[in-house]
Amino acid sequence: MAASLRVNIVFAADFRSVDQARGTLLVLCRGAFPLQQEAVSDFCMAANEAMNNAVEHSGCSLLEVELHADDQSMTFRMSSDGERFDPTGSAAMPEPDELGELPEGGYGLALIQEFVDGMAYQYRDGKNVVTLVKNINKGV
């Protein structure tokens, strides 16, 4: 990747819009890092989980997403106007039930933390601001 990439997307907080935003992020990141498809998939999965969590749990009405990519990393920053929630605390995958089955849901924060190299949270100007970073190994 020779130059950096920066994209801003503002959209209504609904699952259809999240799907469209995820698709856009995936196309842009795959184009920027054609030799890093696993890292791109992990990063976009984490971004998708963050957006879905905001829509499903925070009561937000609007999401603003910023993607920045350069030779070193991909950064996803999401601002939402929903209820204050810091997702950076410790998260673990749910335990299987007595039949060995995993429960439906409850994986989001653990997946996000597993798939990115850095995660930060701020509450600024009445908005939740979540930042996810995925480092890129240029040698691969």
Coordinates of N, CA and C in Angstrom, one line a residue:
M1 N 0.8 -1.2 0.0 CA 0.0 0.0 0.0 C 0.9 1.2 0.0
A2 N 0.8 2.1 -1.0 CA 1.6 3.2 -1.1 C 1.1 4.4 -0.3
A3 N -0.1 4.7 -0.3 CA -0.7 5.9 0.3 C -1.7 5.4 1.4
S4 N -2.0 6.3 2.3 CA -3.0 6.0 3.3 C -4.4 6.2 2.7
L5 N -5.3 5.5 3.4 CA -6.8 5.5 3.0 C -7.5 6.0 4.2
R6 N -8.4 7.0 3.9 CA -9.3 7.5 5.0 C -10.7 7.6 4.5
V7 N -11.7 7.0 5.2 CA -13.1 7.1 4.7 C -14.0 7.4 5.9
N8 N -15.0 8.2 5.8 CA -16.0 8.5 6.8 C -17.3 8.1 6.3
I9 N -18.1 7.4 7.1 CA -19.5 7.0 6.7 C -20.4 7.3 7.9
V10 N -21.5 8.0 7.6 CA -22.5 8.3 8.6 C -23.8 7.7 8.2
F11 N -24.4 7.0 9.1 CA -25.6 6.3 8.7 C -26.6 6.0 9.8
A12 N -27.8 5.8 9.5 CA -28.8 5.5 10.5 C -28.5 4.2 11.2
A13 N -28.7 4.1 12.5 CA -28.4 2.9 13.3 C -29.4 1.8 13.1
D14 N -29.3 1.1 12.1 CA -30.1 -0.1 11.9 C -29.3 -1.2 11.2
F15 N -29.7 -2.4 11.3 CA -28.9 -3.6 10.9 C -28.7 -3.6 9.4
R16 N -29.6 -3.1 8.6 CA -29.4 -3.0 7.1 C -28.3 -2.1 6.8
S17 N -28.3 -0.9 7.4 CA -27.2 0.0 7.2 C -25.8 -0.5 7.7
V18 N -25.8 -1.2 8.8 CA -24.6 -1.8 9.3 C -24.1 -2.8 8.3
D19 N -24.9 -3.7 7.7 CA -24.5 -4.6 6.6 C -23.9 -3.9 5.5
Q20 N -24.5 -2.8 5.0 CA -23.9 -2.0 3.9 C -22.5 -1.4 4.3
A21 N -22.4 -0.9 5.5 CA -21.2 -0.3 6.0 C -20.1 -1.4 6.1
R22 N -20.5 -2.5 6.6 CA -19.5 -3.7 6.7 C -19.0 -4.1 5.3
G23 N -19.9 -4.1 4.3 CA -19.5 -4.5 3.0 C -18.5 -3.5 2.4
T24 N -18.8 -2.2 2.7 CA -17.9 -1.1 2.2 C -16.5 -1.2 2.8
L25 N -16.5 -1.4 4.1 CA -15.2 -1.6 4.8 C -14.4 -2.8 4.3
L26 N -15.1 -3.9 4.1 CA -14.5 -5.1 3.6 C -13.9 -4.9 2.2
V27 N -14.6 -4.3 1.3 CA -14.1 -4.0 0.0 C -12.8 -3.1 0.0
L28 N -12.9 -2.0 0.8 CA -11.8 -1.1 0.9 C -10.6 -1.7 1.5
C29 N -10.8 -2.5 2.6 CA -9.6 -3.1 3.3 C -9.0 -4.2 2.4
R30 N -9.8 -5.0 1.7 CA -9.3 -6.0 0.8 C -8.5 -5.4 -0.3
G31 N -9.0 -4.3 -0.8 CA -8.2 -3.6 -1.8 C -6.9 -3.0 -1.3
A32 N -6.9 -2.5 -0.1 CA -5.7 -1.9 0.5 C -4.7 -2.9 0.9
F33 N -5.1 -4.1 1.3 CA -4.2 -5.2 1.8 C -4.5 -6.5 1.1
P34 N -4.3 -6.6 -0.2 CA -4.6 -7.9 -0.9 C -3.9 -9.1 -0.4
L35 N -2.8 -9.0 0.2 CA -2.0 -10.1 0.7 C -2.3 -10.4 2.2
Q36 N -3.2 -9.7 2.8 CA -3.5 -9.8 4.2 C -5.0 -10.2 4.5
Q37 N -5.5 -11.1 3.7 CA -6.9 -11.4 3.7 C -7.4 -11.9 5.1
E38 N -6.6 -12.6 5.8 CA -7.1 -13.1 7.1 C -7.2 -11.9 8.1
A39 N -6.1 -11.1 8.1 CA -6.2 -9.9 9.0 C -7.3 -9.0 8.6
V40 N -7.6 -8.8 7.3 CA -8.7 -8.0 6.9 C -10.1 -8.6 7.4
S41 N -10.2 -9.9 7.2 CA -11.5 -10.5 7.6 C -11.7 -10.4 9.2
D42 N -10.6 -10.6 9.9 CA -10.7 -10.5 11.4 C -11.1 -9.0 11.8
F43 N -10.4 -8.1 11.1 CA -10.7 -6.6 11.4 C -12.1 -6.3 11.1
C44 N -12.6 -6.7 9.9 CA -14.0 -6.4 9.5 C -15.0 -7.1 10.4
M45 N -14.7 -8.3 10.8 CA -15.6 -9.0 11.7 C -15.7 -8.2 13.1
A46 N -14.6 -7.8 13.6 CA -14.6 -7.0 14.8 C -15.4 -5.7 14.6
A47 N -15.2 -5.0 13.5 CA -15.9 -3.8 13.3 C -17.4 -4.0 13.1
N48 N -17.8 -5.1 12.5 CA -19.2 -5.5 12.3 C -19.8 -5.7 13.7
E49 N -19.1 -6.5 14.5 CA -19.6 -6.8 15.9 C -19.8 -5.5 16.7
A50 N -18.9 -4.5 16.6 CA -19.0 -3.3 17.3 C -20.2 -2.5 16.8
M51 N -20.4 -2.4 15.5 CA -21.6 -1.7 14.9 C -22.9 -2.4 15.4
N52 N -22.9 -3.7 15.2 CA -24.2 -4.5 15.6 C -24.5 -4.3 17.1
N53 N -23.4 -4.3 18.0 CA -23.7 -4.1 19.4 C -24.2 -2.7 19.7
A54 N -23.7 -1.7 19.0 CA -24.2 -0.4 19.2 C -25.7 -0.3 18.8
V55 N -26.1 -0.9 17.6 CA -27.5 -0.9 17.2 C -28.4 -1.6 18.1
E56 N -27.9 -2.8 18.5 CA -28.8 -3.7 19.3 C -28.9 -3.3 20.8
H57 N -27.9 -2.8 21.3 CA -27.9 -2.6 22.8 C -27.9 -1.2 23.3
S58 N -27.5 -0.2 22.5 CA -27.3 1.2 23.0 C -28.5 2.1 22.8
G59 N -29.4 1.8 21.9 CA -30.4 2.7 21.6 C -30.0 3.9 20.8
C60 N -28.9 3.8 20.1 CA -28.4 4.9 19.3 C -29.3 5.1 18.1
S61 N -29.2 6.3 17.5 CA -30.0 6.6 16.3 C -29.1 6.8 15.1
L62 N -27.8 7.1 15.4 CA -26.9 7.4 14.3 C -25.5 6.8 14.6
L63 N -24.9 6.3 13.6 CA -23.5 5.8 13.7 C -22.6 6.6 12.8
E64 N -21.5 7.0 13.3 CA -20.4 7.6 12.4 C -19.2 6.7 12.5
V65 N -18.8 6.3 11.3 CA -17.6 5.4 11.2 C -16.5 6.0 10.4
E66 N -15.3 5.9 10.9 CA -14.1 6.3 10.2 C -13.2 5.1 10.1
L67 N -12.7 4.9 8.8 CA -11.7 3.9 8.6 C -10.4 4.6 8.1
H68 N -9.3 4.2 8.7 CA -8.0 4.8 8.3 C -7.1 3.6 8.1
A69 N -6.4 3.5 7.0 CA -5.5 2.4 6.8 C -4.2 3.0 6.2
D70 N -3.1 2.5 6.7 CA -1.8 2.8 6.1 C -0.9 1.6 6.1
D71 N 0.3 1.7 5.8 CA 1.2 0.5 5.7 C 1.3 -0.3 6.9
Q72 N 1.0 0.3 8.1 CA 1.2 -0.4 9.3 C 0.0 -1.0 10.0
S73 N -1.2 -0.4 9.7 CA -2.4 -0.8 10.4 C -3.7 -0.3 9.8
M74 N -4.8 -0.9 10.2 CA -6.1 -0.5 9.9 C -6.7 0.0 11.2
T75 N -7.4 1.2 11.2 CA -8.0 1.7 12.4 C -9.5 2.0 12.0
F76 N -10.4 1.5 12.9 CA -11.8 1.7 12.8 C -12.2 2.5 14.0
R77 N -12.9 3.7 13.8 CA -13.4 4.5 14.9 C -14.9 4.7 14.7
M78 N -15.6 4.4 15.7 CA -17.1 4.5 15.6 C -17.6 5.4 16.7
S79 N -18.4 6.4 16.3 CA -19.1 7.2 17.3 C -20.6 6.9 17.3
S80 N -21.2 6.8 18.4 CA -22.6 6.5 18.5 C -23.2 7.4 19.6
D81 N -24.5 7.7 19.4 CA -25.2 8.6 20.4 C -26.0 7.8 21.4
G82 N -25.8 6.6 21.5 CA -26.6 5.7 22.4 C -26.1 5.8 23.9
E83 N -26.7 4.9 24.7 CA -26.3 4.9 26.1 C -24.8 4.6 26.3
R84 N -24.3 5.3 27.3 CA -22.9 5.1 27.6 C -22.5 3.7 27.9
F85 N -21.5 3.2 27.2 CA -21.0 1.8 27.5 C -19.6 1.6 27.1
D86 N -18.8 1.2 28.0 CA -17.3 1.0 27.7 C -17.1 -0.5 27.4
P87 N -16.8 -0.9 26.2 CA -16.7 -2.3 25.8 C -15.3 -2.8 26.0
T88 N -14.4 -2.0 26.6 CA -13.0 -2.5 26.7 C -12.7 -3.4 27.9
G89 N -13.7 -3.6 28.8 CA -13.4 -4.5 29.9 C -13.2 -5.9 29.5
S90 N -12.8 -6.7 30.4 CA -12.5 -8.1 30.1 C -13.7 -8.8 29.6
A91 N -13.6 -9.6 28.6 CA -14.7 -10.3 28.0 C -14.3 -11.8 27.8
A92 N -15.1 -12.7 28.0 CA -14.8 -14.1 27.8 C -15.9 -14.8 27.0
M93 N -15.5 -15.8 26.3 CA -16.5 -16.6 25.5 C -17.5 -17.3 26.5
P94 N -18.8 -17.4 26.2 CA -19.7 -18.0 27.1 C -19.3 -19.5 27.3
E95 N -19.7 -20.0 28.5 CA -19.4 -21.5 28.8 C -20.5 -22.3 28.1
P96 N -20.2 -23.5 27.7 CA -21.2 -24.5 27.2 C -22.2 -24.8 28.3
D97 N -23.4 -25.2 27.9 CA -24.4 -25.6 28.9 C -24.1 -27.1 29.3
E98 N -25.1 -27.7 30.0 CA -24.9 -29.0 30.5 C -24.8 -30.1 29.4
L99 N -25.3 -29.7 28.2 CA -25.3 -30.6 27.0 C -24.1 -30.3 26.1
G100 N -23.2 -29.4 26.6 CA -22.0 -29.1 25.8 C -22.3 -28.1 24.7
E101 N -23.5 -27.5 24.7 CA -23.9 -26.6 23.6 C -23.6 -25.1 24.1
L102 N -23.1 -24.4 23.1 CA -22.8 -22.9 23.5 C -24.1 -22.2 23.3
P103 N -24.4 -21.2 24.2 CA -25.6 -20.4 24.2 C -25.6 -19.5 23.0
E104 N -26.8 -19.1 22.6 CA -26.9 -18.1 21.5 C -26.5 -16.8 22.0
G105 N -25.7 -16.1 21.3 CA -25.3 -14.7 21.7 C -24.3 -14.7 22.8
G106 N -23.8 -13.4 23.1 CA -22.9 -13.3 24.2 C -21.4 -13.3 23.7
Y107 N -21.2 -13.4 22.4 CA -19.8 -13.6 21.9 C -19.2 -12.3 21.5
G108 N -20.0 -11.2 21.3 CA -19.5 -10.0 20.6 C -18.2 -9.4 21.1
L109 N -18.2 -9.1 22.4 CA -17.0 -8.4 22.9 C -15.8 -9.3 22.9
A110 N -16.0 -10.6 23.3 CA -14.9 -11.5 23.2 C -14.3 -11.6 21.8
L111 N -15.2 -11.7 20.8 CA -14.7 -11.8 19.4 C -14.0 -10.5 19.0
I112 N -14.5 -9.3 19.4 CA -13.8 -8.1 19.0 C -12.4 -8.1 19.6
Q113 N -12.3 -8.4 20.9 CA -11.0 -8.4 21.6 C -10.1 -9.4 21.0
E114 N -10.6 -10.5 20.5 CA -9.8 -11.6 19.9 C -9.2 -11.2 18.6
F115 N -10.0 -10.4 17.8 CA -9.7 -10.2 16.4 C -8.9 -8.9 16.2
V116 N -8.7 -8.0 17.2 CA -8.0 -6.8 17.0 C -6.7 -6.7 17.9
D117 N -5.8 -5.9 17.6 CA -4.6 -5.7 18.4 C -4.7 -4.6 19.4
G118 N -5.7 -3.7 19.2 CA -5.9 -2.6 20.1 C -7.3 -2.2 20.1
M119 N -7.8 -1.8 21.3 CA -9.2 -1.3 21.5 C -9.2 -0.2 22.5
A120 N -9.9 0.9 22.2 CA -9.9 2.0 23.1 C -11.4 2.5 23.2
Y121 N -11.7 3.2 24.3 CA -13.0 3.8 24.4 C -12.9 5.1 25.1
Q122 N -13.7 6.1 24.6 CA -13.9 7.4 25.2 C -15.4 7.7 25.1
Y123 N -15.8 8.5 26.1 CA -17.2 9.1 26.1 C -16.9 10.6 25.9
R124 N -17.2 11.1 24.7 CA -16.9 12.5 24.4 C -18.1 13.2 23.7
D125 N -18.4 14.3 24.3 CA -19.5 15.1 23.7 C -20.8 14.3 23.6
G126 N -21.1 13.5 24.6 CA -22.4 12.8 24.6 C -22.4 11.6 23.7
K127 N -21.2 11.1 23.2 CA -21.1 10.0 22.3 C -20.1 9.0 22.8
N128 N -20.4 7.7 22.5 CA -19.5 6.6 22.7 C -18.6 6.6 21.5
V129 N -17.3 6.6 21.8 CA -16.3 6.5 20.7 C -15.4 5.3 20.9
V130 N -15.5 4.3 20.0 CA -14.8 3.1 20.1 C -13.8 3.0 19.0
T131 N -12.6 2.7 19.3 CA -11.5 2.6 18.3 C -10.9 1.2 18.4
L132 N -10.8 0.6 17.2 CA -10.3 -0.7 17.0 C -9.1 -0.6 16.1
V133 N -8.0 -1.3 16.4 CA -6.8 -1.2 15.6 C -6.3 -2.6 15.3
K134 N -6.0 -2.9 14.0 CA -5.4 -4.2 13.6 C -4.1 -3.9 12.9
N135 N -3.0 -4.4 13.5 CA -1.7 -4.2 12.9 C -1.5 -5.1 11.7
I136 N -0.7 -4.6 10.7 CA -0.5 -5.4 9.5 C 1.0 -5.8 9.4
N137 N 1.2 -7.0 9.2 CA 2.6 -7.5 8.9 C 2.9 -7.3 7.5
K138 N 3.7 -6.4 7.2 CA 4.0 -6.0 5.8 C 4.8 -7.2 5.1
G139 N 5.5 -8.0 5.8 CA 6.3 -9.1 5.2 C 5.5 -10.2 4.7
V140 N 4.2 -10.3 5.0 CA 3.4 -11.5 4.6 C 2.7 -11.2 3.3

